[in-house]
Amino acid sequence: MKAIKVREDIYWVGAIDWTIRNFHGYNTGRGTTYGAYLIVDDKITLIDTVKAEYTDEMLSRIRDVVPLEDIDIIISNHVEMDHSGALPGIRKHCPNAAVYTSGPSGVKGLTAHYGADQYIPVKSGDRISIGKRSLSFVATPMLHWPDNMITYCPEERILFSNDAFGQHLATSERFDDELSLSVTLEEAKRYYGNIIMCYGRQAQEAWKTVSSLEPEMIAPSHGIIWRKHIKEILDAYRLWSENTPPGNAVVVYDSMWHSTEKMAKVIAEAFADCGMSARLYDLKGNHYSNIIPELLTSKYIAVGSPTLNSQMMPLVSSFLCYLKGLSPKDRQAFAFGSYGWSGQGIDQVESALVECGFHICMEKIRINYIPSQEQLDEIYSKVVNMIGNETKQ
Ligand code: FEO
């Protein structure tokens, strides 16, 4: 397999994972890539590796440029195995290469995964020379593991950003100007929502640091390389990490006999009639990880469930479990649902929304069996009034 030239003497030597559709619960409908980068300078440097099962693909791309034995330096920006899994495979060929990692967290993580080695910890501000070029490091802890860091080459103004600014997107194209920007930004938003959203403060710090570097190229370890639309991806990260969503609304539900669905539709209509952009998701037809990114740009979330054997519906439970780990701050939420004789499911939804850290902006709405038109009208009015009261505050 061939290396892909990024700049003179700089190559993408990663792997394309066309088939992956589930990344730790995240529906990766367009597959992904694992980005590794080779810099041929006085010291030949490999930045990040790939998932273990793609070791041979990475090695063949490196061999397209240099013998594996010639690698002098390996930079591990992130311990997670989609980026470090091929480390043992490359180390066999260059056992004397220096392996730089992010401080004690990186050393601890690599040791736990691959055994003790001569890992060299680096911290923010450290800089190494590799010949005509240098590489400096910026720790980005909890973006999204404790060990994350990014590596910057000031002479080339290229940022090797690892997970940050990435997208789960398998393509033969490698650069943002070779692909539809709307697709790439959509996948960047899905990536941010499902991986980074809960670390908004850290993302905001990273955005500030990266913006101050004024990179000409951002080379993440998932998806395409940003070289034309740097402003667009930085603006998007600023917006998402600022966590000041416009007054949009997401209505998410499961339904058994369409009663909760009728409620969901009238709730979405009320939000829309108040001038908000409203989105309605039936969990039977929408994977929860496709809904999560909507929270980045929504102030309100309404979640509905009927009650099945004294429980909320399983799909609603899964959605709320996933959401709890990712919850953005300062969102307004309420629960709703129809029920037959007990209705605990609606209480459970509300409790889960509280556990997500959301502010309950309206008392939960419960309808016995089938909502009448009068009851639907009442639900509509309640939502409109709630929005009106919120707006006045
Ligand atoms: Fe792409 Fe956190 O690994």
Coordinates of C-alpha atoms and ligand atoms in Angstrom, one line a residue:
M1 CA 0.0 0.0 0.0
K2 CA 1.1 3.5 -0.7
A3 CA 1.9 6.4 1.6
I4 CA 0.0 9.6 0.8
K5 CA 2.0 12.8 0.6
V6 CA 0.8 15.5 2.9
R7 CA 3.8 17.9 2.3
E8 CA 7.3 17.5 1.1
D9 CA 8.7 14.6 3.2
I10 CA 5.6 14.3 5.3
Y11 CA 3.2 11.4 4.6
W12 CA -0.1 9.9 5.8
V13 CA 0.7 6.2 6.6
G14 CA -2.5 5.3 8.4
A15 CA -5.3 2.8 7.7
I16 CA -8.8 2.9 6.4
D17 CA -11.5 1.0 8.3
W18 CA -14.3 0.8 5.8
T19 CA -16.5 -1.7 7.7
I20 CA -16.6 -0.6 11.4
R21 CA -20.2 0.3 12.3
N22 CA -20.0 0.4 16.1
F23 CA -17.3 2.3 18.0
H24 CA -18.0 1.7 21.7
G25 CA -21.7 2.3 21.1
Y26 CA -21.2 5.1 18.6
N27 CA -22.8 4.2 15.3
T28 CA -20.0 4.8 12.8
G29 CA -22.2 4.6 9.6
R30 CA -19.4 5.9 7.4
G31 CA -16.6 3.8 8.9
T32 CA -13.4 5.5 10.1
T33 CA -9.7 5.9 9.5
Y34 CA -6.8 5.7 11.8
G35 CA -4.3 8.4 11.0
A36 CA -0.5 7.9 11.4
Y37 CA 2.0 10.4 10.0
L38 CA 5.6 9.9 8.9
I39 CA 8.1 12.8 8.8
V40 CA 11.3 12.2 6.9
D41 CA 13.9 14.5 8.4
D42 CA 17.3 13.9 9.9
K43 CA 15.4 11.8 12.5
I44 CA 12.7 9.9 10.8
T45 CA 9.6 10.3 13.0
L46 CA 6.3 8.4 13.2
I47 CA 3.4 10.3 14.8
D48 CA 0.8 7.9 16.2
T49 CA 0.0 4.4 14.9
V50 CA -3.2 2.5 14.1
K51 CA -5.5 -0.1 15.5
A52 CA -3.6 -3.4 16.0
E53 CA -5.4 -5.3 13.2
Y54 CA -4.3 -2.7 10.7
T55 CA -0.6 -3.0 11.6
D56 CA 0.3 -4.5 8.3
E57 CA -1.5 -1.8 6.4
M58 CA 0.5 0.9 8.3
L59 CA 3.8 -1.0 7.9
S60 CA 3.3 -1.3 4.2
R61 CA 2.6 2.4 3.8
I62 CA 5.7 3.3 5.8
R63 CA 7.8 0.8 3.7
D64 CA 6.6 2.7 0.7
V65 CA 8.8 5.6 1.9
V66 CA 11.5 4.3 4.2
P67 CA 12.7 1.0 5.7
L68 CA 10.9 0.3 9.0
E69 CA 14.3 0.0 10.7
D70 CA 15.1 3.6 9.9
I71 CA 12.5 5.1 12.2
D72 CA 14.2 7.1 15.0
I73 CA 11.3 8.6 16.9
I74 CA 7.7 7.5 17.6
I75 CA 5.3 10.0 19.1
S76 CA 2.3 8.6 20.9
N77 CA -0.3 11.4 21.2
H78 CA -2.8 9.1 22.8
V79 CA -2.8 5.7 24.4
E80 CA -6.2 4.5 23.3
M81 CA -5.7 1.4 21.2
D82 CA -7.0 2.8 17.9
H83 CA -3.9 4.9 17.9
S84 CA -1.4 2.8 19.8
G85 CA -2.4 -0.7 18.8
A86 CA 0.3 -1.1 16.2
L87 CA 3.1 0.2 18.5
P88 CA 4.3 -3.3 19.3
G89 CA 4.3 -4.2 15.6
I90 CA 6.5 -1.2 14.6
R91 CA 8.7 -1.5 17.7
K92 CA 9.8 -5.0 16.5
H93 CA 11.4 -3.3 13.5
C94 CA 12.9 -0.3 15.3
P95 CA 13.5 -1.3 18.9
N96 CA 15.8 1.6 19.5
A97 CA 13.5 4.3 18.4
A98 CA 12.7 6.8 21.1
V99 CA 9.0 6.7 22.1
Y100 CA 7.6 10.1 23.3
T101 CA 4.4 10.2 25.2
S102 CA 2.4 12.6 27.3
G103 CA 3.9 12.8 30.8
P104 CA 3.1 10.3 33.5
S105 CA -0.4 9.5 32.1
G106 CA 1.1 8.5 28.8
V107 CA 3.8 6.4 30.4
K108 CA 1.4 4.7 32.7
G109 CA -1.1 4.0 29.9
L110 CA 1.5 2.6 27.5
T111 CA 3.1 0.5 30.2
A112 CA -0.3 -1.0 31.1
H113 CA -1.1 -1.8 27.5
Y114 CA 2.3 -3.0 26.2
G115 CA 4.6 -3.5 29.1
A116 CA 7.5 -1.4 30.3
D117 CA 9.7 0.3 27.7
Q118 CA 11.9 3.4 27.5
Y119 CA 9.0 5.7 27.2
I120 CA 10.0 9.4 27.3
P121 CA 7.4 11.6 29.0
V122 CA 6.9 15.1 27.6
K123 CA 4.8 18.0 28.8
S124 CA 3.2 21.2 27.4
G125 CA 5.9 23.5 26.0
D126 CA 8.5 20.7 25.5
R127 CA 10.1 20.8 22.0
I128 CA 12.4 18.3 20.2
S129 CA 14.4 18.8 17.1
I130 CA 14.2 16.2 14.3
G131 CA 16.5 18.0 11.9
K132 CA 15.2 20.9 9.8
R133 CA 12.0 20.7 11.7
S134 CA 11.0 20.6 15.4
L135 CA 8.0 19.2 17.2
S136 CA 6.4 20.8 20.2
F137 CA 3.8 19.3 22.5
V138 CA 0.6 20.5 24.1
A139 CA -1.1 18.4 26.7
T140 CA -4.9 18.2 26.1
P141 CA -5.9 16.1 29.2
M142 CA -9.4 14.6 29.1
L143 CA -9.8 15.4 25.4
H144 CA -10.9 12.7 25.9
W145 CA -8.5 10.5 28.0
P146 CA -6.1 11.8 30.7
D147 CA -3.1 11.2 28.4
N148 CA -4.2 13.1 25.3
M149 CA -1.8 15.5 23.7
I150 CA -1.3 17.2 20.4
T151 CA 2.0 17.7 18.5
Y152 CA 2.8 20.8 16.5
C153 CA 5.4 21.3 13.8
P154 CA 6.0 25.1 13.7
E155 CA 8.2 25.0 10.6
E156 CA 5.4 23.4 8.6
R157 CA 2.6 24.9 10.7
I158 CA 1.0 21.5 10.8
L159 CA -0.9 20.3 13.9
F160 CA -1.1 16.6 14.5
S161 CA -4.2 16.7 16.6
N162 CA -5.1 13.0 17.2
D163 CA -8.7 12.7 18.2
A164 CA -9.4 16.4 18.3
F165 CA -10.9 17.8 15.0
G166 CA -11.4 14.2 13.8
Q167 CA -14.3 12.5 12.1
H168 CA -15.3 8.9 11.8
L169 CA -15.2 8.9 8.1
A170 CA -13.7 6.2 5.8
T171 CA -12.7 7.7 2.4
S172 CA -10.1 7.3 -0.2
E173 CA -9.7 11.1 -0.2
R174 CA -7.4 12.5 2.5
F175 CA -8.0 16.2 2.4
D176 CA -11.0 18.4 3.2
D177 CA -11.0 20.1 -0.3
E178 CA -11.5 16.7 -1.9
L179 CA -14.8 16.0 -0.2
S180 CA -18.1 17.7 0.5
L181 CA -17.6 20.1 3.4
S182 CA -21.1 19.5 4.6
V183 CA -20.4 15.8 5.0
T184 CA -17.1 16.4 6.8
L185 CA -18.6 18.9 9.2
E186 CA -21.6 16.7 9.8
E187 CA -19.2 13.8 10.8
A188 CA -17.0 16.2 12.8
K189 CA -20.1 17.3 14.7
R190 CA -21.2 13.7 15.3
Y191 CA -17.6 13.0 16.5
Y192 CA -17.6 15.9 18.9
G193 CA -21.0 15.1 20.2
N194 CA -20.3 11.5 20.9
I195 CA -16.7 11.7 22.1
I196 CA -15.9 15.2 23.3
M197 CA -19.1 17.0 24.3
C198 CA -18.9 16.1 28.0
Y199 CA -15.4 17.7 28.1
G200 CA -16.4 21.1 26.7
R201 CA -14.2 23.1 29.1
Q202 CA -11.1 21.2 28.0
A203 CA -12.2 21.5 24.4
Q204 CA -12.5 25.3 24.8
E205 CA -9.0 25.4 26.2
A206 CA -7.7 23.3 23.2
W207 CA -9.6 25.5 20.8
K208 CA -7.8 28.6 22.3
T209 CA -4.4 27.0 22.1
V210 CA -4.9 25.7 18.6
S211 CA -6.3 29.0 17.3
S212 CA -3.3 30.9 18.7
L213 CA -0.9 28.6 16.8
E214 CA -2.7 29.6 13.5
P215 CA -2.0 26.2 11.9
E216 CA -2.1 25.9 8.1
M217 CA -3.0 22.3 8.3
I218 CA -4.7 20.2 11.0
A219 CA -4.0 16.5 10.6
P220 CA -6.2 14.4 13.0
S221 CA -6.0 10.7 13.5
H222 CA -9.5 10.1 12.3
G223 CA -11.0 11.2 9.0
I224 CA -9.7 13.8 6.6
I225 CA -6.9 16.4 6.9
W226 CA -8.0 20.0 7.2
R227 CA -6.1 22.3 4.9
K228 CA -8.7 24.5 3.2
H229 CA -11.4 24.7 5.8
I230 CA -9.4 25.4 9.0
K231 CA -11.5 28.4 9.8
E232 CA -14.7 26.4 9.5
I233 CA -13.6 23.6 11.8
L234 CA -12.1 26.0 14.4
D235 CA -15.3 28.1 14.3
A236 CA -17.4 24.9 14.8
Y237 CA -15.2 23.8 17.8
R238 CA -15.5 27.3 19.3
L239 CA -19.3 27.2 18.9
W240 CA -19.7 23.7 20.3
S241 CA -17.3 24.1 23.2
E242 CA -18.8 27.5 24.2
N243 CA -22.0 25.6 25.1
T244 CA -24.4 28.4 24.4
P245 CA -26.9 26.6 22.2
P246 CA -29.7 28.6 20.5
G247 CA -33.2 27.8 21.6
N248 CA -33.6 24.7 19.5
A249 CA -35.4 21.6 20.8
V250 CA -35.0 17.8 20.5
V251 CA -37.9 15.5 21.2
V252 CA -36.9 11.8 21.6
Y253 CA -39.3 9.0 22.3
D254 CA -40.3 5.4 22.0
S255 CA -44.0 4.4 21.7
M256 CA -46.0 1.2 21.8
W257 CA -49.4 2.0 20.4
H258 CA -48.7 5.6 19.1
S259 CA -50.0 7.4 22.2
T260 CA -46.6 8.7 23.3
E261 CA -45.8 9.3 19.7
K262 CA -48.9 11.6 19.4
M263 CA -47.7 13.5 22.5
A264 CA -44.2 13.8 21.0
K265 CA -45.5 15.2 17.8
V266 CA -47.6 17.9 19.5
I267 CA -44.6 18.8 21.7
A268 CA -42.4 19.2 18.7
E269 CA -45.0 21.3 17.0
A270 CA -45.3 23.6 20.0
F271 CA -41.5 24.2 20.0
A272 CA -41.6 24.9 16.3
D273 CA -44.6 27.2 16.5
C274 CA -42.6 29.2 19.1
G275 CA -40.0 29.8 16.4
M276 CA -37.5 27.1 17.4
S277 CA -35.9 24.6 15.2
A278 CA -37.4 21.3 16.5
R279 CA -36.2 17.8 15.8
L280 CA -38.3 14.6 16.5
Y281 CA -36.7 11.2 16.9
D282 CA -38.4 7.9 17.3
L283 CA -35.7 5.7 18.9
K284 CA -37.0 2.6 17.0
G285 CA -35.6 4.1 13.8
N286 CA -32.8 6.3 15.1
H287 CA -29.6 5.2 16.7
Y288 CA -29.0 7.2 19.9
S289 CA -25.5 8.2 18.8
N290 CA -27.1 10.0 15.8
I291 CA -29.3 12.0 18.1
I292 CA -26.7 13.1 20.6
P293 CA -25.1 15.7 18.3
E294 CA -28.4 17.6 18.2
L295 CA -27.8 18.5 21.9
L296 CA -24.9 20.6 20.8
T297 CA -27.2 23.1 19.2
S298 CA -30.4 22.5 21.3
K299 CA -31.4 24.2 24.6
Y300 CA -34.4 21.9 25.2
I301 CA -34.8 18.1 25.3
A302 CA -38.1 16.3 25.9
V303 CA -38.0 12.5 26.4
G304 CA -41.0 10.3 26.2
S305 CA -41.7 6.7 27.1
P306 CA -44.7 4.5 27.8
T307 CA -44.4 2.0 30.7
L308 CA -43.5 -1.6 29.9
N309 CA -43.6 -4.0 32.8
S310 CA -43.1 -1.2 35.3
Q311 CA -40.1 0.2 33.4
M312 CA -39.4 2.8 30.8
M313 CA -38.9 1.3 27.3
P314 CA -35.5 -0.4 26.8
L315 CA -34.5 1.9 23.9
V316 CA -35.3 5.0 26.0
S317 CA -33.3 3.6 28.9
S318 CA -30.3 2.9 26.6
F319 CA -30.5 6.4 25.2
L320 CA -30.6 8.0 28.6
C321 CA -27.7 5.8 29.9
Y322 CA -25.6 7.0 26.9
L323 CA -26.7 10.6 27.3
K324 CA -25.9 10.6 31.0
G325 CA -22.2 10.1 30.3
L326 CA -22.1 12.8 27.6
S327 CA -24.6 15.3 29.0
P328 CA -23.9 18.9 28.1
K329 CA -24.5 21.5 30.9
D330 CA -27.3 24.0 31.2
R331 CA -30.0 22.2 29.2
Q332 CA -33.8 22.3 29.9
A333 CA -35.6 19.0 30.0
F334 CA -38.9 17.3 30.7
A335 CA -40.4 13.9 30.5
F336 CA -43.7 12.7 29.0
G337 CA -45.5 9.5 28.2
S338 CA -48.7 7.6 28.1
Y339 CA -49.4 4.7 30.5
G340 CA -52.0 2.0 31.3
W341 CA -52.2 1.4 35.0
S342 CA -49.0 2.4 36.8
G343 CA -46.8 4.7 34.7
Q344 CA -43.5 4.3 36.5
G345 CA -41.7 4.7 33.2
I346 CA -42.4 8.4 33.0
D347 CA -41.0 8.9 36.5
Q348 CA -37.9 6.9 35.6
V349 CA -37.4 9.1 32.5
E350 CA -37.6 12.3 34.7
S351 CA -35.2 10.8 37.2
A352 CA -32.7 10.0 34.5
L353 CA -33.0 13.5 33.1
V354 CA -32.2 14.9 36.6
E355 CA -29.2 12.5 36.8
C356 CA -28.0 13.9 33.5
G357 CA -27.8 17.3 35.3
F358 CA -30.5 18.9 33.3
H359 CA -32.9 21.5 34.7
I360 CA -36.4 20.2 34.7
C361 CA -38.3 23.0 33.1
M362 CA -41.8 21.5 33.2
E363 CA -43.7 19.0 35.2
K364 CA -43.8 15.6 33.6
I365 CA -46.8 15.0 31.3
R366 CA -48.7 11.8 31.9
I367 CA -51.6 10.6 29.8
N368 CA -53.7 7.5 30.7
Y369 CA -53.9 5.2 27.6
I370 CA -54.8 7.4 24.6
P371 CA -54.6 11.2 24.5
S372 CA -57.8 12.9 23.4
Q373 CA -57.6 16.0 21.2
E374 CA -58.4 18.1 24.2
Q375 CA -55.5 16.6 26.1
L376 CA -53.2 17.1 23.1
D377 CA -54.3 20.7 22.9
E378 CA -53.5 21.1 26.6
I379 CA -50.0 19.6 26.1
Y380 CA -49.4 22.1 23.3
S381 CA -50.5 25.0 25.5
K382 CA -48.3 23.8 28.4
V383 CA -45.2 23.7 26.2
V384 CA -46.0 27.1 24.6
N385 CA -46.5 28.6 28.1
M386 CA -43.4 27.1 29.5
I387 CA -41.3 28.5 26.6
G388 CA -43.0 31.9 27.0
N389 CA -42.2 31.9 30.7
E390 CA -38.6 30.9 30.1
T391 CA -38.2 33.6 27.5
K392 CA -39.4 36.2 29.9
Q393 CA -36.8 35.2 32.5
Ligands
FEO1 FE1 -9.4 7.7 18.5 FE2 -9.5 8.2 21.9 O1 -9.1 7.3 20.3

